[in-house]
Amino acid sequence: MTISRKMMVALAGVATFAGAAMVQSTAATAADTAAEAIAERQALLKSMGDSMRPLSGIARGRVDADKAVMTRHANNVAAKARGLAASFNKDTRSSGIASDALPAIWTSKADFNRKSAALVTASGRLQAAANAGDVASFRTALGAVGQTCKECHDSYRAK
Ligand code: ASC
C-alpha cells in the first residue's frame, strides 16, 4: 500500500494530537473519580493554607523572619498555586459529595482560571522575595497573594 505524502502528514498530525491529549489528561489530574478529585483539591488548598499561616506570622512581625521557613512555605504556595486550576478540572457538581466548591467554578471556568492565574503570578513574586530574603518585598507580595485568595473565595467558595 502506498500512502501519499499528504496522508502521512495528516496521520502524523492525528498522532501528535492524540499524544498531546494523553499527556494533558494525565498531567491535569490523577483523579479518576469525583471523590478523588475533591480529596486532591482539598489537600492542595489545605497545604497552601498551612503555609500561609507561618508566612502571615512573619509578615506581621509576630515570628522571626527565618529565611529557611519563608522560602520553604513560599515555594510550597507557589508550587501548589501552579496546580490549582487543574485540580478543579473535574466537574464534581453532580457527585453528591458535600464541599464548599460553588457550581460557578464550572459555569465560569474562564474567570476561575484567570483568578487562579493571578495567584500563580502573585505567589511567584512571593517566592522570589522570600528566596532573595527581602522581607519588605515579601510582606507586600504576601498581601497580594492573600488578595487573590480572597477574590477567588468570594466568588467560588461557599461562605
Ligand atoms: C490565607 C488563607 C486563606 C487566604 C484568605 C485571604 O492565609 O488560608 O484562605 O489567606 O484568608 O483572604
PDB file of C-alpha atoms and ligand atoms in Angstrom:
ATOM      1  CA  MET A   1       0.000   0.000   0.000  1.00  0.00           C
ATOM      2  CA  THR A   2       1.277   3.431  -0.783  1.00  0.00           C
ATOM      3  CA  ILE A   3       0.402   6.323   1.411  1.00  0.00           C
ATOM      4  CA  SER A   4       0.599   9.729  -0.136  1.00  0.00           C
ATOM      5  CA  ARG A   5       2.791  12.345   1.456  1.00  0.00           C
ATOM      6  CA  LYS A   6      -0.297  14.404   2.205  1.00  0.00           C
ATOM      7  CA  MET A   7      -1.853  11.451   4.023  1.00  0.00           C
ATOM      8  CA  MET A   8       1.312  10.851   6.052  1.00  0.00           C
ATOM      9  CA  VAL A   9       1.328  14.459   7.172  1.00  0.00           C
ATOM     10  CA  ALA A  10      -2.340  14.159   8.149  1.00  0.00           C
ATOM     11  CA  LEU A  11      -1.714  10.918  10.080  1.00  0.00           C
ATOM     12  CA  ALA A  12       1.276  12.413  11.867  1.00  0.00           C
ATOM     13  CA  GLY A  13      -0.939  15.314  12.871  1.00  0.00           C
ATOM     14  CA  VAL A  14      -3.556  12.974  14.324  1.00  0.00           C
ATOM     15  CA  ALA A  15      -0.888  11.014  16.219  1.00  0.00           C
ATOM     16  CA  THR A  16       0.608  14.211  17.650  1.00  0.00           C
ATOM     17  CA  PHE A  17      -2.815  15.441  18.675  1.00  0.00           C
ATOM     18  CA  ALA A  18      -3.692  12.126  20.349  1.00  0.00           C
ATOM     19  CA  GLY A  19      -0.335  12.091  22.121  1.00  0.00           C
ATOM     20  CA  ALA A  20      -0.776  15.643  23.371  1.00  0.00           C
ATOM     21  CA  ALA A  21      -4.293  14.848  24.595  1.00  0.00           C
ATOM     22  CA  MET A  22      -2.996  11.828  26.516  1.00  0.00           C
ATOM     23  CA  VAL A  23      -0.206  13.816  28.106  1.00  0.00           C
ATOM     24  CA  GLN A  24      -2.625  16.548  29.058  1.00  0.00           C
ATOM     25  CA  SER A  25      -5.200  14.218  30.588  1.00  0.00           C
ATOM     26  CA  THR A  26      -2.591  12.565  32.813  1.00  0.00           C
ATOM     27  CA  ALA A  27      -0.843  15.825  33.672  1.00  0.00           C
ATOM     28  CA  ALA A  28      -4.041  17.679  34.529  1.00  0.00           C
ATOM     29  CA  THR A  29      -5.008  15.474  37.433  1.00  0.00           C
ATOM     30  CA  ALA A  30      -4.528  11.915  38.588  1.00  0.00           C
ATOM     31  CA  ALA A  31      -8.083  11.814  39.939  1.00  0.00           C
ATOM     32  CA  ASP A  32     -10.364   9.273  38.286  1.00  0.00           C
ATOM     33  CA  THR A  33     -13.399   9.743  40.464  1.00  0.00           C
ATOM     34  CA  ALA A  34     -15.166  12.782  41.897  1.00  0.00           C
ATOM     35  CA  ALA A  35     -14.190  11.668  45.401  1.00  0.00           C
ATOM     36  CA  GLU A  36     -10.522  11.555  44.387  1.00  0.00           C
ATOM     37  CA  ALA A  37     -10.720  14.922  42.638  1.00  0.00           C
ATOM     38  CA  ILE A  38     -12.310  16.522  45.699  1.00  0.00           C
ATOM     39  CA  ALA A  39      -9.761  14.950  48.057  1.00  0.00           C
ATOM     40  CA  GLU A  40      -6.889  16.130  45.829  1.00  0.00           C
ATOM     41  CA  ARG A  41      -8.008  19.720  45.513  1.00  0.00           C
ATOM     42  CA  GLN A  42      -8.857  19.942  49.223  1.00  0.00           C
ATOM     43  CA  ALA A  43      -5.392  18.606  50.124  1.00  0.00           C
ATOM     44  CA  LEU A  44      -3.812  21.142  47.774  1.00  0.00           C
ATOM     45  CA  LEU A  45      -5.758  24.050  49.289  1.00  0.00           C
ATOM     46  CA  LYS A  46      -5.098  22.848  52.834  1.00  0.00           C
ATOM     47  CA  SER A  47      -1.384  22.646  52.120  1.00  0.00           C
ATOM     48  CA  MET A  48      -1.455  26.239  50.816  1.00  0.00           C
ATOM     49  CA  GLY A  49      -3.333  27.364  53.914  1.00  0.00           C
ATOM     50  CA  ASP A  50      -0.866  25.543  56.168  1.00  0.00           C
ATOM     51  CA  SER A  51       1.950  27.502  54.509  1.00  0.00           C
ATOM     52  CA  MET A  52       0.065  30.808  54.556  1.00  0.00           C
ATOM     53  CA  ARG A  53      -0.226  30.800  58.356  1.00  0.00           C
ATOM     54  CA  PRO A  54       3.525  30.844  59.156  1.00  0.00           C
ATOM     55  CA  LEU A  55       4.118  33.301  56.293  1.00  0.00           C
ATOM     56  CA  SER A  56       1.457  35.574  57.705  1.00  0.00           C
ATOM     57  CA  GLY A  57       3.091  35.395  61.151  1.00  0.00           C
ATOM     58  CA  ILE A  58       6.380  36.514  59.614  1.00  0.00           C
ATOM     59  CA  ALA A  59       4.729  39.305  57.589  1.00  0.00           C
ATOM     60  CA  ARG A  60       3.029  40.604  60.733  1.00  0.00           C
ATOM     61  CA  GLY A  61       6.302  40.508  62.636  1.00  0.00           C
ATOM     62  CA  ARG A  62       4.913  38.008  65.137  1.00  0.00           C
ATOM     63  CA  VAL A  63       7.647  35.484  64.435  1.00  0.00           C
ATOM     64  CA  ASP A  64      11.228  35.898  63.255  1.00  0.00           C
ATOM     65  CA  ALA A  65      11.750  36.166  59.512  1.00  0.00           C
ATOM     66  CA  ASP A  66      13.671  32.890  59.308  1.00  0.00           C
ATOM     67  CA  LYS A  67      14.728  32.660  55.664  1.00  0.00           C
ATOM     68  CA  ALA A  68      14.541  28.858  55.555  1.00  0.00           C
ATOM     69  CA  VAL A  69      10.955  28.934  56.837  1.00  0.00           C
ATOM     70  CA  MET A  70       9.996  31.755  54.465  1.00  0.00           C
ATOM     71  CA  THR A  71      11.415  30.078  51.395  1.00  0.00           C
ATOM     72  CA  ARG A  72      10.040  26.628  52.203  1.00  0.00           C
ATOM     73  CA  HIS A  73       6.482  27.887  52.647  1.00  0.00           C
ATOM     74  CA  ALA A  74       6.624  30.439  49.815  1.00  0.00           C
ATOM     75  CA  ASN A  75       7.937  27.744  47.481  1.00  0.00           C
ATOM     76  CA  ASN A  76       5.081  25.478  48.560  1.00  0.00           C
ATOM     77  CA  VAL A  77       2.416  28.141  47.994  1.00  0.00           C
ATOM     78  CA  ALA A  78       3.831  28.866  44.530  1.00  0.00           C
ATOM     79  CA  ALA A  79       4.061  25.174  43.601  1.00  0.00           C
ATOM     80  CA  LYS A  80       0.528  24.428  44.778  1.00  0.00           C
ATOM     81  CA  ALA A  81      -0.799  27.563  43.019  1.00  0.00           C
ATOM     82  CA  ARG A  82       0.506  26.194  39.731  1.00  0.00           C
ATOM     83  CA  GLY A  83      -1.610  23.056  40.189  1.00  0.00           C
ATOM     84  CA  LEU A  84      -4.724  24.791  41.459  1.00  0.00           C
ATOM     85  CA  ALA A  85      -6.693  25.367  38.237  1.00  0.00           C
ATOM     86  CA  ALA A  86      -6.080  21.802  37.032  1.00  0.00           C
ATOM     87  CA  SER A  87      -7.164  20.399  40.379  1.00  0.00           C
ATOM     88  CA  PHE A  88     -10.655  21.725  39.538  1.00  0.00           C
ATOM     89  CA  ASN A  89     -10.746  20.265  36.020  1.00  0.00           C
ATOM     90  CA  LYS A  90     -13.096  17.533  37.091  1.00  0.00           C
ATOM     91  CA  ASP A  91     -16.621  18.864  37.341  1.00  0.00           C
ATOM     92  CA  THR A  92     -17.908  17.374  40.598  1.00  0.00           C
ATOM     93  CA  ARG A  93     -21.234  19.228  40.741  1.00  0.00           C
ATOM     94  CA  SER A  94     -23.318  16.090  40.343  1.00  0.00           C
ATOM     95  CA  SER A  95     -21.211  13.909  42.644  1.00  0.00           C
ATOM     96  CA  GLY A  96     -23.498  14.313  45.646  1.00  0.00           C
ATOM     97  CA  ILE A  97     -20.418  14.877  47.820  1.00  0.00           C
ATOM     98  CA  ALA A  98     -20.690  17.951  50.020  1.00  0.00           C
ATOM     99  CA  SER A  99     -17.954  20.549  49.575  1.00  0.00           C
ATOM    100  CA  ASP A 100     -17.502  24.321  49.681  1.00  0.00           C
ATOM    101  CA  ALA A 101     -16.784  24.453  45.930  1.00  0.00           C
ATOM    102  CA  LEU A 102     -19.555  26.522  44.329  1.00  0.00           C
ATOM    103  CA  PRO A 103     -21.119  25.448  40.994  1.00  0.00           C
ATOM    104  CA  ALA A 104     -19.951  28.775  39.492  1.00  0.00           C
ATOM    105  CA  ILE A 105     -16.431  27.278  39.258  1.00  0.00           C
ATOM    106  CA  TRP A 106     -17.634  25.211  36.311  1.00  0.00           C
ATOM    107  CA  THR A 107     -20.110  27.683  34.827  1.00  0.00           C
ATOM    108  CA  SER A 108     -17.487  30.487  34.899  1.00  0.00           C
ATOM    109  CA  LYS A 109     -14.394  28.384  34.299  1.00  0.00           C
ATOM    110  CA  ALA A 110     -12.594  31.070  32.275  1.00  0.00           C
ATOM    111  CA  ASP A 111     -12.911  33.582  35.116  1.00  0.00           C
ATOM    112  CA  PHE A 112     -11.986  30.916  37.666  1.00  0.00           C
ATOM    113  CA  ASN A 113      -8.863  30.106  35.648  1.00  0.00           C
ATOM    114  CA  ARG A 114      -7.989  33.829  35.396  1.00  0.00           C
ATOM    115  CA  LYS A 115      -8.254  34.140  39.177  1.00  0.00           C
ATOM    116  CA  SER A 116      -6.082  31.033  39.605  1.00  0.00           C
ATOM    117  CA  ALA A 117      -3.551  32.545  37.199  1.00  0.00           C
ATOM    118  CA  ALA A 118      -3.483  35.722  39.314  1.00  0.00           C
ATOM    119  CA  LEU A 119      -2.445  33.584  42.282  1.00  0.00           C
ATOM    120  CA  VAL A 120       0.290  31.928  40.210  1.00  0.00           C
ATOM    121  CA  THR A 121       1.697  35.372  39.365  1.00  0.00           C
ATOM    122  CA  ALA A 122       1.383  36.731  42.907  1.00  0.00           C
ATOM    123  CA  SER A 123       2.875  33.638  44.525  1.00  0.00           C
ATOM    124  CA  GLY A 124       5.750  33.690  42.014  1.00  0.00           C
ATOM    125  CA  ARG A 125       6.584  37.176  43.314  1.00  0.00           C
ATOM    126  CA  LEU A 126       6.289  35.935  46.881  1.00  0.00           C
ATOM    127  CA  GLN A 127       8.657  33.078  46.118  1.00  0.00           C
ATOM    128  CA  ALA A 128      11.177  35.463  44.527  1.00  0.00           C
ATOM    129  CA  ALA A 129      11.060  37.858  47.502  1.00  0.00           C
ATOM    130  CA  ALA A 130      11.403  35.032  50.034  1.00  0.00           C
ATOM    131  CA  ASN A 131      14.317  33.456  48.187  1.00  0.00           C
ATOM    132  CA  ALA A 132      16.000  36.869  47.957  1.00  0.00           C
ATOM    133  CA  GLY A 133      15.485  37.296  51.713  1.00  0.00           C
ATOM    134  CA  ASP A 134      13.801  40.632  51.025  1.00  0.00           C
ATOM    135  CA  VAL A 135      11.369  40.939  53.935  1.00  0.00           C
ATOM    136  CA  ALA A 136       9.807  44.238  52.814  1.00  0.00           C
ATOM    137  CA  SER A 137       9.010  42.881  49.331  1.00  0.00           C
ATOM    138  CA  PHE A 138       7.910  39.621  50.909  1.00  0.00           C
ATOM    139  CA  ARG A 139       5.382  41.460  53.078  1.00  0.00           C
ATOM    140  CA  THR A 140       3.946  43.336  50.071  1.00  0.00           C
ATOM    141  CA  ALA A 141       3.877  40.163  47.977  1.00  0.00           C
ATOM    142  CA  LEU A 142       2.092  38.192  50.698  1.00  0.00           C
ATOM    143  CA  GLY A 143      -0.602  40.875  50.855  1.00  0.00           C
ATOM    144  CA  ALA A 144      -1.122  40.499  47.112  1.00  0.00           C
ATOM    145  CA  VAL A 145      -1.293  36.707  47.426  1.00  0.00           C
ATOM    146  CA  GLY A 146      -3.906  36.996  50.199  1.00  0.00           C
ATOM    147  CA  GLN A 147      -5.926  39.334  47.994  1.00  0.00           C
ATOM    148  CA  THR A 148      -6.008  36.774  45.165  1.00  0.00           C
ATOM    149  CA  CYS A 149      -7.091  34.073  47.660  1.00  0.00           C
ATOM    150  CA  LYS A 150      -9.912  36.319  48.828  1.00  0.00           C
ATOM    151  CA  GLU A 151     -11.103  37.270  45.343  1.00  0.00           C
ATOM    152  CA  CYS A 152     -11.438  33.639  44.361  1.00  0.00           C
ATOM    153  CA  HIS A 153     -13.070  32.624  47.653  1.00  0.00           C
ATOM    154  CA  ASP A 154     -15.595  35.482  47.386  1.00  0.00           C
ATOM    155  CA  SER A 155     -16.881  34.115  44.077  1.00  0.00           C
ATOM    156  CA  TYR A 156     -16.226  30.403  44.245  1.00  0.00           C
ATOM    157  CA  ARG A 157     -16.220  29.153  47.847  1.00  0.00           C
ATOM    158  CA  ALA A 158     -19.347  28.687  49.948  1.00  0.00           C
ATOM    159  CA  LYS A 159     -19.440  31.188  52.827  1.00  0.00           C
TER     160      LYS A 159
HETATM  161  C1  ASC B   1      -4.845  32.707  53.944  1.00  0.00           C
HETATM  162  C2  ASC B   1      -5.724  31.606  53.868  1.00  0.00           C
HETATM  163  C3  ASC B   1      -6.718  31.934  53.049  1.00  0.00           C
HETATM  164  C4  ASC B   1      -6.479  33.275  52.499  1.00  0.00           C
HETATM  165  C5  ASC B   1      -7.586  34.218  52.699  1.00  0.00           C
HETATM  166  C6  ASC B   1      -7.217  35.579  52.183  1.00  0.00           C
HETATM  167  O1  ASC B   1      -3.852  32.783  54.624  1.00  0.00           O
HETATM  168  O2  ASC B   1      -5.606  30.445  54.486  1.00  0.00           O
HETATM  169  O3  ASC B   1      -7.727  31.195  52.722  1.00  0.00           O
HETATM  170  O4  ASC B   1      -5.285  33.732  53.139  1.00  0.00           O
HETATM  171  O5  ASC B   1      -7.899  34.319  54.044  1.00  0.00           O
HETATM  172  O6  ASC B   1      -8.282  36.447  52.294  1.00  0.00           O
END
